[in-house]
CSV table of N, CA and C and ligand atoms in Angstrom, one decimal:
chain,number,residue,atom,x,y,z
A,115,MET,N,93.9,103.4,119.7
A,115,MET,CA,94.0,103.5,118.2
A,115,MET,C,93.9,104.9,117.8
A,116,GLU,N,94.7,105.4,116.9
A,116,GLU,CA,94.7,106.8,116.5
A,116,GLU,C,93.5,107.1,115.5
A,117,GLN,N,93.0,108.3,115.7
A,117,GLN,CA,91.9,108.7,114.8
A,117,GLN,C,92.3,110.0,114.1
A,118,THR,N,91.7,110.2,112.9
A,118,THR,CA,91.9,111.5,112.2
A,118,THR,C,90.6,111.8,111.5
A,119,LEU,N,90.5,113.1,111.1
A,119,LEU,CA,89.3,113.5,110.4
A,119,LEU,C,89.6,113.6,108.9
A,120,SER,N,88.7,113.0,108.1
A,120,SER,CA,88.9,113.1,106.6
A,120,SER,C,87.6,113.7,106.1
A,121,ILE,N,87.7,114.6,105.1
A,121,ILE,CA,86.5,115.1,104.4
A,121,ILE,C,86.7,114.8,102.9
A,122,ILE,N,85.8,114.2,102.3
A,122,ILE,CA,85.8,114.1,100.8
A,122,ILE,C,85.1,115.4,100.3
A,123,LYS,N,85.8,116.2,99.6
A,123,LYS,CA,85.3,117.5,99.2
A,123,LYS,C,84.3,117.5,98.1
A,124,PRO,N,83.6,118.6,97.9
A,124,PRO,CA,82.6,118.7,96.9
A,124,PRO,C,83.0,118.3,95.4
A,125,ASP,N,84.2,118.6,95.0
A,125,ASP,CA,84.6,118.2,93.7
A,125,ASP,C,84.6,116.7,93.5
A,126,ALA,N,85.0,116.0,94.6
A,126,ALA,CA,85.1,114.5,94.5
A,126,ALA,C,83.7,113.9,94.6
A,127,THR,N,82.8,114.5,95.5
A,127,THR,CA,81.5,113.9,95.6
A,127,THR,C,80.7,114.1,94.3
A,128,LYS,N,81.0,115.3,93.6
A,128,LYS,CA,80.3,115.5,92.3
A,128,LYS,C,80.8,114.6,91.2
A,129,LYS,N,82.1,114.3,91.3
A,129,LYS,CA,82.7,113.4,90.3
A,129,LYS,C,82.2,111.9,90.4
A,130,GLY,N,81.7,111.6,91.6
A,130,GLY,CA,81.3,110.2,91.9
A,130,GLY,C,82.4,109.3,92.2
A,131,VAL,N,83.4,109.8,93.0
A,131,VAL,CA,84.5,109.0,93.4
A,131,VAL,C,84.6,108.7,94.9
A,132,ILE,N,83.5,108.8,95.5
A,132,ILE,CA,83.4,108.6,97.0
A,132,ILE,C,83.9,107.2,97.3
A,133,GLY,N,83.4,106.2,96.6
A,133,GLY,CA,83.8,104.8,96.8
A,133,GLY,C,85.2,104.6,96.6
A,134,LYS,N,85.7,105.1,95.5
A,134,LYS,CA,87.2,104.9,95.1
A,134,LYS,C,88.1,105.5,96.2
A,135,ILE,N,87.7,106.7,96.7
A,135,ILE,CA,88.5,107.3,97.8
A,135,ILE,C,88.5,106.5,99.0
A,136,ILE,N,87.3,106.1,99.4
A,136,ILE,CA,87.1,105.3,100.7
A,136,ILE,C,87.9,104.0,100.5
A,137,ASP,N,88.0,103.4,99.3
A,137,ASP,CA,88.7,102.2,99.1
A,137,ASP,C,90.2,102.4,99.4
A,138,ARG,N,90.7,103.6,99.0
A,138,ARG,CA,92.2,103.9,99.3
A,138,ARG,C,92.4,103.8,100.8
A,139,PHE,N,91.5,104.3,101.6
A,139,PHE,CA,91.7,104.2,103.1
A,139,PHE,C,91.6,102.8,103.6
A,140,GLU,N,90.5,102.1,103.1
A,140,GLU,CA,90.3,100.7,103.7
A,140,GLU,C,91.3,99.7,103.2
A,141,SER,N,91.9,100.0,102.0
A,141,SER,CA,92.9,99.1,101.4
A,141,SER,C,94.3,99.3,102.1
A,142,ASN,N,94.4,100.4,102.9
A,142,ASN,CA,95.6,100.8,103.5
A,142,ASN,C,95.6,100.8,105.0
A,143,GLY,N,94.7,100.0,105.5
A,143,GLY,CA,94.7,99.8,107.0
A,143,GLY,C,94.0,100.9,107.8
A,144,LEU,N,93.2,101.7,107.1
A,144,LEU,CA,92.4,102.7,107.9
A,144,LEU,C,90.9,102.3,107.9
A,145,ARG,N,90.3,102.3,109.1
A,145,ARG,CA,88.9,101.9,109.2
A,145,ARG,C,88.1,103.1,109.2
A,146,ILE,N,86.9,103.0,108.6
A,146,ILE,CA,85.9,104.1,108.7
A,146,ILE,C,85.2,104.0,110.0
A,147,ALA,N,85.6,104.8,111.0
A,147,ALA,CA,84.9,104.7,112.3
A,147,ALA,C,83.6,105.4,112.3
A,148,ALA,N,83.5,106.5,111.5
A,148,ALA,CA,82.2,107.2,111.3
A,148,ALA,C,82.2,107.9,110.0
A,149,ALA,N,81.0,108.0,109.4
A,149,ALA,CA,80.9,108.6,108.0
A,149,ALA,C,79.5,109.2,107.8
A,150,LYS,N,79.5,110.4,107.2
A,150,LYS,CA,78.2,111.0,106.9
A,150,LYS,C,78.3,111.9,105.7
A,151,LYS,N,77.4,111.9,104.8
A,151,LYS,CA,77.4,112.8,103.6
A,151,LYS,C,76.5,114.0,104.1
A,152,VAL,N,77.1,115.2,104.1
A,152,VAL,CA,76.4,116.4,104.6
A,152,VAL,C,76.7,117.6,103.7
A,153,GLN,N,75.8,118.5,103.8
A,153,GLN,CA,76.0,119.8,103.1
A,153,GLN,C,76.4,120.8,104.2
A,154,LEU,N,77.7,121.3,104.1
A,154,LEU,CA,78.1,122.2,105.1
A,154,LEU,C,77.5,123.6,104.9
A,155,SER,N,77.2,124.2,106.0
A,155,SER,CA,76.7,125.6,105.9
A,155,SER,C,77.9,126.5,105.8
A,156,VAL,N,77.7,127.8,105.4
A,156,VAL,CA,78.8,128.7,105.3
A,156,VAL,C,79.5,128.9,106.7
A,157,GLU,N,78.6,128.9,107.7
A,157,GLU,CA,79.1,129.0,109.1
A,157,GLU,C,80.0,127.8,109.5
A,158,ASP,N,79.6,126.6,109.2
A,158,ASP,CA,80.4,125.4,109.4
A,158,ASP,C,81.7,125.5,108.8
A,159,ALA,N,81.7,125.8,107.5
A,159,ALA,CA,83.0,125.9,106.7
A,159,ALA,C,83.9,127.0,107.2
A,160,LYS,N,83.3,128.1,107.6
A,160,LYS,CA,84.2,129.2,108.1
A,160,LYS,C,84.8,128.8,109.4
A,161,LYS,N,84.1,128.2,110.2
A,161,LYS,CA,84.6,127.7,111.5
A,161,LYS,C,85.7,126.7,111.3
A,162,PHE,N,85.4,125.7,110.5
A,162,PHE,CA,86.3,124.6,110.2
A,162,PHE,C,87.6,125.1,109.7
A,163,TYR,N,87.6,126.1,108.8
A,163,TYR,CA,88.9,126.6,108.2
A,163,TYR,C,89.3,127.9,108.8
A,164,GLU,N,88.9,128.2,110.1
A,164,GLU,CA,89.2,129.4,110.8
A,164,GLU,C,90.7,129.7,110.8
A,165,VAL,N,91.5,128.7,110.9
A,165,VAL,CA,93.0,128.8,110.9
A,165,VAL,C,93.5,129.5,109.6
A,166,HIS,N,92.7,129.4,108.5
A,166,HIS,CA,93.1,130.1,107.3
A,166,HIS,C,92.4,131.4,107.0
A,167,ALA,N,91.7,131.9,108.1
A,167,ALA,CA,90.9,133.1,107.9
A,167,ALA,C,91.6,134.3,107.2
A,168,SER,N,92.9,134.4,107.5
A,168,SER,CA,93.6,135.6,107.0
A,168,SER,C,94.2,135.4,105.6
A,169,ARG,N,94.1,134.1,105.1
A,169,ARG,CA,94.7,133.8,103.8
A,169,ARG,C,93.9,134.3,102.7
A,170,PRO,N,94.5,134.7,101.6
A,170,PRO,CA,93.8,135.3,100.4
A,170,PRO,C,92.7,134.3,99.8
A,171,PHE,N,92.9,133.0,100.0
A,171,PHE,CA,92.0,132.0,99.4
A,171,PHE,C,90.9,131.6,100.3
A,172,TYR,N,90.8,132.3,101.5
A,172,TYR,CA,89.8,131.8,102.5
A,172,TYR,C,88.4,131.9,102.0
A,173,ASN,N,87.9,133.0,101.4
A,173,ASN,CA,86.6,133.1,101.0
A,173,ASN,C,86.2,132.1,99.9
A,174,ASP,N,87.2,131.9,98.9
A,174,ASP,CA,87.0,130.9,97.9
A,174,ASP,C,86.9,129.5,98.4
A,175,LEU,N,87.7,129.3,99.5
A,175,LEU,CA,87.7,128.0,100.1
A,175,LEU,C,86.4,127.7,100.8
A,176,VAL,N,85.8,128.7,101.4
A,176,VAL,CA,84.5,128.5,102.1
A,176,VAL,C,83.4,128.3,101.0
A,177,ASP,N,83.5,129.1,99.9
A,177,ASP,CA,82.5,129.0,98.8
A,177,ASP,C,82.6,127.6,98.3
A,178,PHE,N,83.8,127.1,98.0
A,178,PHE,CA,84.0,125.8,97.5
A,178,PHE,C,83.5,124.7,98.4
A,179,MET,N,83.8,124.8,99.7
A,179,MET,CA,83.4,123.7,100.6
A,179,MET,C,81.9,123.6,100.8
A,180,THR,N,81.2,124.7,100.5
A,180,THR,CA,79.8,124.7,100.6
A,180,THR,C,79.1,124.6,99.3
A,181,SER,N,79.8,124.3,98.2
A,181,SER,CA,79.3,124.3,96.8
A,181,SER,C,78.5,123.0,96.5
A,182,GLY,N,78.6,122.0,97.5
A,182,GLY,CA,78.0,120.7,97.2
A,182,GLY,C,78.2,119.8,98.5
A,183,PRO,N,77.6,118.6,98.4
A,183,PRO,CA,77.8,117.8,99.6
A,183,PRO,C,79.3,117.3,99.8
A,184,VAL,N,79.6,117.0,101.0
A,184,VAL,CA,80.9,116.5,101.4
A,184,VAL,C,80.6,115.2,102.2
A,185,VAL,N,81.6,114.4,102.3
A,185,VAL,CA,81.5,113.2,103.2
A,185,VAL,C,82.5,113.4,104.3
A,186,VAL,N,82.0,113.5,105.5
A,186,VAL,CA,82.9,113.7,106.7
A,186,VAL,C,83.1,112.4,107.4
A,187,MET,N,84.3,112.0,107.6
A,187,MET,CA,84.6,110.7,108.2
A,187,MET,C,85.7,110.8,109.3
A,188,VAL,N,85.5,109.9,110.2
A,188,VAL,CA,86.6,109.7,111.2
A,188,VAL,C,87.3,108.4,110.8
A,189,LEU,N,88.6,108.5,110.5
A,189,LEU,CA,89.4,107.3,110.1
A,189,LEU,C,90.1,106.9,111.3
A,190,GLU,N,90.3,105.6,111.4
A,190,GLU,CA,90.9,105.0,112.6
A,190,GLU,C,92.0,103.9,112.2
A,191,GLY,N,93.1,103.9,112.8
A,191,GLY,CA,94.1,102.9,112.6
A,191,GLY,C,95.4,103.4,113.1
A,192,GLU,N,96.5,102.5,112.9
A,192,GLU,CA,97.8,102.8,113.4
A,192,GLU,C,98.3,104.0,112.6
A,193,ASN,N,98.9,105.0,113.3
A,193,ASN,CA,99.4,106.2,112.6
A,193,ASN,C,98.4,106.8,111.6
A,194,ALA,N,97.2,106.8,112.0
A,194,ALA,CA,96.1,107.3,111.1
A,194,ALA,C,96.4,108.7,110.5
A,195,VAL,N,96.9,109.6,111.4
A,195,VAL,CA,97.0,111.0,110.9
A,195,VAL,C,98.0,111.0,109.7
A,196,LEU,N,99.2,110.4,110.0
A,196,LEU,CA,100.3,110.5,109.0
A,196,LEU,C,99.9,109.6,107.8
A,197,LYS,N,99.3,108.5,108.0
A,197,LYS,CA,99.0,107.6,106.9
A,197,LYS,C,98.0,108.2,106.0
A,198,ASN,N,97.0,108.9,106.6
A,198,ASN,CA,96.0,109.6,105.8
A,198,ASN,C,96.7,110.7,104.9
A,199,ARG,N,97.6,111.5,105.6
A,199,ARG,CA,98.3,112.6,104.8
A,199,ARG,C,99.1,112.0,103.7
A,200,GLU,N,99.7,110.8,103.9
A,200,GLU,CA,100.5,110.2,102.8
A,200,GLU,C,99.5,109.7,101.7
A,201,LEU,N,98.4,109.1,102.1
A,201,LEU,CA,97.5,108.6,101.0
A,201,LEU,C,96.9,109.8,100.2
A,202,MET,N,96.7,111.0,100.9
A,202,MET,CA,96.1,112.2,100.2
A,202,MET,C,97.1,112.7,99.2
A,203,GLY,N,98.3,112.9,99.5
A,203,GLY,CA,99.3,113.5,98.7
A,203,GLY,C,99.3,115.0,98.9
A,204,ALA,N,100.2,115.7,98.3
A,204,ALA,CA,100.4,117.2,98.5
A,204,ALA,C,99.2,118.0,98.2
A,205,THR,N,99.1,119.1,98.9
A,205,THR,CA,97.9,120.0,98.7
A,205,THR,C,97.6,120.4,97.3
A,206,ASN,N,98.7,120.7,96.5
A,206,ASN,CA,98.6,120.9,95.1
A,206,ASN,C,98.7,119.6,94.3
A,207,PRO,N,97.6,119.2,93.7
A,207,PRO,CA,97.6,117.9,93.0
A,207,PRO,C,98.7,117.8,92.0
A,208,LYS,N,99.1,118.9,91.4
A,208,LYS,CA,100.2,118.8,90.4
A,208,LYS,C,101.5,118.4,91.1
A,209,GLU,N,101.6,118.6,92.4
A,209,GLU,CA,102.8,118.2,93.1
A,209,GLU,C,102.6,116.9,93.9
A,210,ALA,N,101.5,116.4,93.8
A,210,ALA,CA,101.2,115.2,94.6
A,210,ALA,C,101.8,114.0,94.0
A,211,ALA,N,102.4,113.1,94.8
A,211,ALA,CA,103.1,111.9,94.3
A,211,ALA,C,102.1,111.0,93.6
A,212,PRO,N,102.6,110.3,92.5
A,212,PRO,CA,101.7,109.4,91.7
A,212,PRO,C,101.1,108.4,92.7
A,213,GLY,N,99.8,108.1,92.4
A,213,GLY,CA,99.1,107.0,93.2
A,213,GLY,C,98.4,107.6,94.4
A,214,THR,N,98.7,108.9,94.7
A,214,THR,CA,98.0,109.5,95.9
A,214,THR,C,96.6,109.9,95.4
A,215,ILE,N,95.7,110.1,96.4
A,215,ILE,CA,94.3,110.5,96.1
A,215,ILE,C,94.2,111.8,95.3
A,216,ARG,N,95.0,112.8,95.7
A,216,ARG,CA,95.0,114.1,95.0
A,216,ARG,C,95.6,114.0,93.6
A,217,ALA,N,96.6,113.2,93.4
A,217,ALA,CA,97.2,113.0,92.1
A,217,ALA,C,96.1,112.4,91.2
A,218,ASP,N,95.4,111.4,91.7
A,218,ASP,CA,94.5,110.6,90.9
A,218,ASP,C,93.1,111.3,90.7
A,219,PHE,N,92.6,112.0,91.7
A,219,PHE,CA,91.2,112.5,91.6
A,219,PHE,C,91.0,114.0,91.7
A,220,ALA,N,92.1,114.8,91.9
A,220,ALA,CA,91.9,116.2,92.0
A,220,ALA,C,92.5,117.0,90.8
A,221,GLU,N,91.9,118.2,90.6
A,221,GLU,CA,92.2,119.0,89.4
A,221,GLU,C,93.1,120.1,89.8
A,222,SER,N,92.9,120.8,90.9
A,222,SER,CA,93.6,122.0,91.2
A,222,SER,C,93.8,122.2,92.7
A,223,ILE,N,94.6,123.2,93.1
A,223,ILE,CA,94.9,123.4,94.5
A,223,ILE,C,93.6,123.7,95.3
A,224,ASP,N,92.7,124.4,94.6
A,224,ASP,CA,91.5,124.7,95.4
A,224,ASP,C,90.4,123.6,95.4
A,225,ALA,N,90.4,122.9,94.4
A,225,ALA,CA,89.5,121.7,94.3
A,225,ALA,C,90.3,120.4,94.4
A,226,ASN,N,90.7,120.1,95.6
A,226,ASN,CA,91.7,119.0,95.7
A,226,ASN,C,91.2,117.7,96.5
A,227,ALA,N,90.0,117.5,96.3
A,227,ALA,CA,89.3,116.2,96.6
A,227,ALA,C,89.2,115.8,98.1
A,228,VAL,N,90.2,116.1,98.9
A,228,VAL,CA,90.1,115.6,100.3
A,228,VAL,C,90.7,116.6,101.3
A,229,HIS,N,90.2,116.6,102.5
A,229,HIS,CA,90.8,117.2,103.6
A,229,HIS,C,91.3,116.1,104.5
A,230,GLY,N,92.4,116.4,105.2
A,230,GLY,CA,92.8,115.5,106.3
A,230,GLY,C,93.5,116.2,107.4
A,231,SER,N,93.3,115.9,108.6
A,231,SER,CA,93.9,116.6,109.8
A,231,SER,C,95.4,116.5,109.6
A,232,ASP,N,96.1,117.6,109.9
A,232,ASP,CA,97.6,117.7,109.6
A,232,ASP,C,98.5,117.3,110.8
A,233,SER,N,97.9,117.1,112.0
A,233,SER,CA,98.7,116.7,113.2
A,233,SER,C,97.8,115.9,114.1
A,234,LEU,N,98.4,115.2,115.1
A,234,LEU,CA,97.6,114.5,116.1
A,234,LEU,C,96.8,115.5,116.9
A,235,GLU,N,97.4,116.6,117.2
A,235,GLU,CA,96.7,117.6,118.0
A,235,GLU,C,95.4,118.1,117.2
A,236,ASN,N,95.6,118.5,116.0
A,236,ASN,CA,94.5,118.9,115.2
A,236,ASN,C,93.5,117.8,114.9
A,237,ALA,N,94.0,116.6,114.8
A,237,ALA,CA,93.1,115.5,114.6
A,237,ALA,C,92.1,115.3,115.7
A,238,LYS,N,92.7,115.5,116.9
A,238,LYS,CA,91.8,115.3,118.2
A,238,LYS,C,90.8,116.4,118.2
A,239,ILE,N,91.2,117.6,117.8
A,239,ILE,CA,90.2,118.7,117.8
A,239,ILE,C,89.2,118.5,116.8
A,240,GLU,N,89.6,118.2,115.5
A,240,GLU,CA,88.7,118.1,114.4
A,240,GLU,C,87.8,116.9,114.6
A,241,ALA,N,88.3,115.8,115.0
A,241,ALA,CA,87.5,114.5,115.1
A,241,ALA,C,86.5,114.7,116.2
A,242,GLU,N,86.7,115.5,117.1
A,242,GLU,CA,85.8,115.7,118.2
A,242,GLU,C,84.9,116.9,118.1
A,243,ASN,N,85.2,117.7,117.1
A,243,ASN,CA,84.5,119.0,117.0
A,243,ASN,C,83.1,119.0,116.5
A,244,LYS,N,82.5,120.1,116.3
A,244,LYS,CA,81.1,120.2,115.9
A,244,LYS,C,80.7,119.4,114.7
A,245,LEU,N,81.6,119.2,113.8
A,245,LEU,CA,81.3,118.3,112.6
A,245,LEU,C,80.8,116.9,113.1
A,246,LYS,N,81.5,116.4,114.1
A,246,LYS,CA,81.2,115.1,114.5
A,246,LYS,C,79.8,115.1,115.3
A,247,GLU,N,79.6,116.2,116.0
A,247,GLU,CA,78.3,116.4,116.7
A,247,GLU,C,77.2,116.5,115.6
A,248,ASP,N,77.5,117.2,114.5
A,248,ASP,CA,76.5,117.3,113.5
A,248,ASP,C,76.2,115.9,112.8
A,249,LEU,N,77.3,115.1,112.7
A,249,LEU,CA,77.1,113.8,112.2
A,249,LEU,C,76.0,113.0,113.0
A,250,LYS,N,76.2,113.1,114.3
A,250,LYS,CA,75.2,112.4,115.2
A,250,LYS,C,73.8,113.0,115.0
A,251,LYS,N,73.7,114.3,115.1
A,251,LYS,CA,72.4,114.9,115.0
A,251,LYS,C,71.7,114.6,113.7
A,252,GLU,N,72.5,114.7,112.6
A,252,GLU,CA,71.9,114.5,111.3
A,252,GLU,C,71.5,113.1,111.1
A,253,SER,N,72.3,112.1,111.7
A,253,SER,CA,71.9,110.7,111.5
A,253,SER,C,70.6,110.4,112.2
A,254,ASP,N,70.4,111.1,113.4
A,254,ASP,CA,69.2,110.9,114.1
A,254,ASP,C,68.0,111.5,113.3
A,255,GLN,N,68.3,112.7,112.7
A,255,GLN,CA,67.2,113.3,111.9
A,255,GLN,C,66.8,112.5,110.7
A,256,GLU,N,67.9,111.9,110.0
A,256,GLU,CA,67.6,111.1,108.8
A,256,GLU,C,66.8,109.9,109.2
A,257,SER,N,67.0,109.3,110.3
A,257,SER,CA,66.2,108.1,110.7
A,257,SER,C,64.7,108.5,110.8
A,258,VAL,N,64.5,109.7,111.4
A,258,VAL,CA,63.1,110.2,111.5
A,258,VAL,C,62.5,110.4,110.1
A,259,THR,N,63.3,111.1,109.3
A,259,THR,CA,62.8,111.4,107.9
A,259,THR,C,62.5,110.1,107.2
A,260,ALA,N,63.5,109.2,107.3
A,260,ALA,CA,63.3,107.9,106.5
A,260,ALA,C,62.1,107.2,107.0
A,261,SER,N,61.8,107.2,108.3
A,261,SER,CA,60.6,106.4,108.8
A,261,SER,C,59.3,107.1,108.3
A,262,ALA,N,59.4,108.5,108.3
A,262,ALA,CA,58.2,109.2,108.0
A,262,ALA,C,57.8,109.1,106.5
A,263,SER,N,58.9,109.0,105.6
A,263,SER,CA,58.6,109.0,104.2
A,263,SER,C,58.7,107.6,103.6
A,264,SER,N,58.9,106.6,104.4
A,264,SER,CA,59.0,105.3,103.7
A,264,SER,C,57.7,104.8,103.1
A,265,SER,N,57.8,104.2,102.0
A,265,SER,CA,56.6,103.8,101.2
A,265,SER,C,56.0,102.5,101.9
A,266,ALA,N,54.8,102.1,101.4
A,266,ALA,CA,54.2,101.0,102.0
A,266,ALA,C,55.0,99.7,101.9
A,267,SER,N,55.7,99.5,100.7
A,267,SER,CA,56.4,98.3,100.5
A,267,SER,C,57.7,98.3,101.4
A,268,GLU,N,58.1,99.5,101.8
A,268,GLU,CA,59.3,99.5,102.6
A,268,GLU,C,59.0,99.6,104.1
A,269,SER,N,57.7,99.8,104.4
A,269,SER,CA,57.4,100.1,105.8
A,269,SER,C,57.7,99.0,106.8
A,270,ASP,N,57.9,97.8,106.3
A,270,ASP,CA,58.3,96.8,107.3
A,270,ASP,C,59.8,96.7,107.5
A,271,ILE,N,60.6,97.6,106.8
A,271,ILE,CA,62.0,97.7,107.0
A,271,ILE,C,62.2,98.7,108.1
A,272,LYS,N,62.7,98.3,109.2
A,272,LYS,CA,62.8,99.2,110.3
A,272,LYS,C,64.0,100.1,110.1
A,273,PRO,N,63.8,101.5,110.2
A,273,PRO,CA,65.0,102.3,110.0
A,273,PRO,C,65.9,102.1,111.3
A,274,GLU,N,67.2,102.0,111.0
A,274,GLU,CA,68.1,101.8,112.1
A,274,GLU,C,68.3,103.1,112.8
A,275,ASN,N,68.4,103.0,114.1
A,275,ASN,CA,68.6,104.2,114.9
A,275,ASN,C,70.0,104.3,115.5
A,276,GLU,N,70.9,103.6,114.8
A,276,GLU,CA,72.3,103.5,115.3
A,276,GLU,C,73.0,104.9,115.2
A,277,LYS,N,73.8,105.2,116.2
A,277,LYS,CA,74.6,106.4,116.2
A,277,LYS,C,75.8,106.1,115.3
A,278,VAL,N,76.4,107.1,114.7
A,278,VAL,CA,77.6,106.9,113.8
A,278,VAL,C,78.8,106.6,114.6
A,279,SER,N,78.9,106.8,115.9
A,279,SER,CA,80.2,106.5,116.5
A,279,SER,C,80.0,105.6,117.7
B,1392,ADP,P1,95.9,120.8,103.2
B,1392,ADP,O1,94.5,120.6,102.8
B,1392,ADP,O2,96.8,120.0,102.4
B,1392,ADP,O3,96.1,120.5,104.7
B,1392,ADP,P2,96.2,123.6,103.8
B,1392,ADP,O4,95.7,123.3,105.2
B,1392,ADP,O5,97.4,124.4,103.6
B,1392,ADP,O6,96.3,122.3,102.9
B,1392,ADP,O7,95.0,124.4,103.1
B,1392,ADP,C1,93.7,124.1,103.3
B,1392,ADP,C2,93.0,124.1,101.9
B,1392,ADP,O8,92.9,125.4,101.4
B,1392,ADP,C3,93.6,123.2,100.8
B,1392,ADP,O9,93.3,121.9,100.9
B,1392,ADP,C4,93.1,123.9,99.6
B,1392,ADP,O10,91.8,123.4,99.3
B,1392,ADP,C5,93.1,125.4,100.0
B,1392,ADP,N1,94.3,126.1,99.6
B,1392,ADP,C6,95.5,126.0,100.2
B,1392,ADP,N2,96.4,126.7,99.6
B,1392,ADP,C7,95.8,127.3,98.6
B,1392,ADP,C8,96.2,128.3,97.6
B,1392,ADP,N3,97.4,128.7,97.5
B,1392,ADP,N4,95.2,128.6,96.7
B,1392,ADP,C9,94.0,128.2,96.8
B,1392,ADP,N5,93.5,127.3,97.7
B,1392,ADP,C10,94.4,126.9,98.6
B,1393,MG,MG1,95.4,121.6,106.4
């Protein structure tokens, strides 16, 4: 089964449309194989968008991607890479086809709601890269935090220690 990496960007998490975006994937045959809301560090964002390092918008892109939380997901399904790109729409929301995520939820080319791997090759790299490692680490960390800070009334609810993938 094909996998691809999706990121719900800070503009969309701020707007409160995480659920609506995930619904687009799930309603169109893509399963959420892994998901985590994280704050990317400048280092994470720079590394992730390294391919664009020489572009004039690179610094703004890194600033934007670290301006708030993002949701990093591994999507899974038949033709997941291409299907995700179709659901996302064109990079510039003004050029994105009606009904696509970017047409419906994005304002501008720099704040365009979602990232999606652009090829099978990049999907393999991205879905297996450090971000996914971070997902695992962070989820372990959160379980610890949740158990340490749970109140008396919640203390009988056992925090799940499940890995995200
Ligand atoms: P996509 O996200 O559709 O794969 P690219 O890989 O070309 O697009 O670019 C990565 C991200 O960089 C875009 O999603 C967008 O946020 C930003 N970006 C691309 N082109 C521009 C531009 N001309 N001006 C500002 N930001 C841009
Ligand atoms: Mg791209």
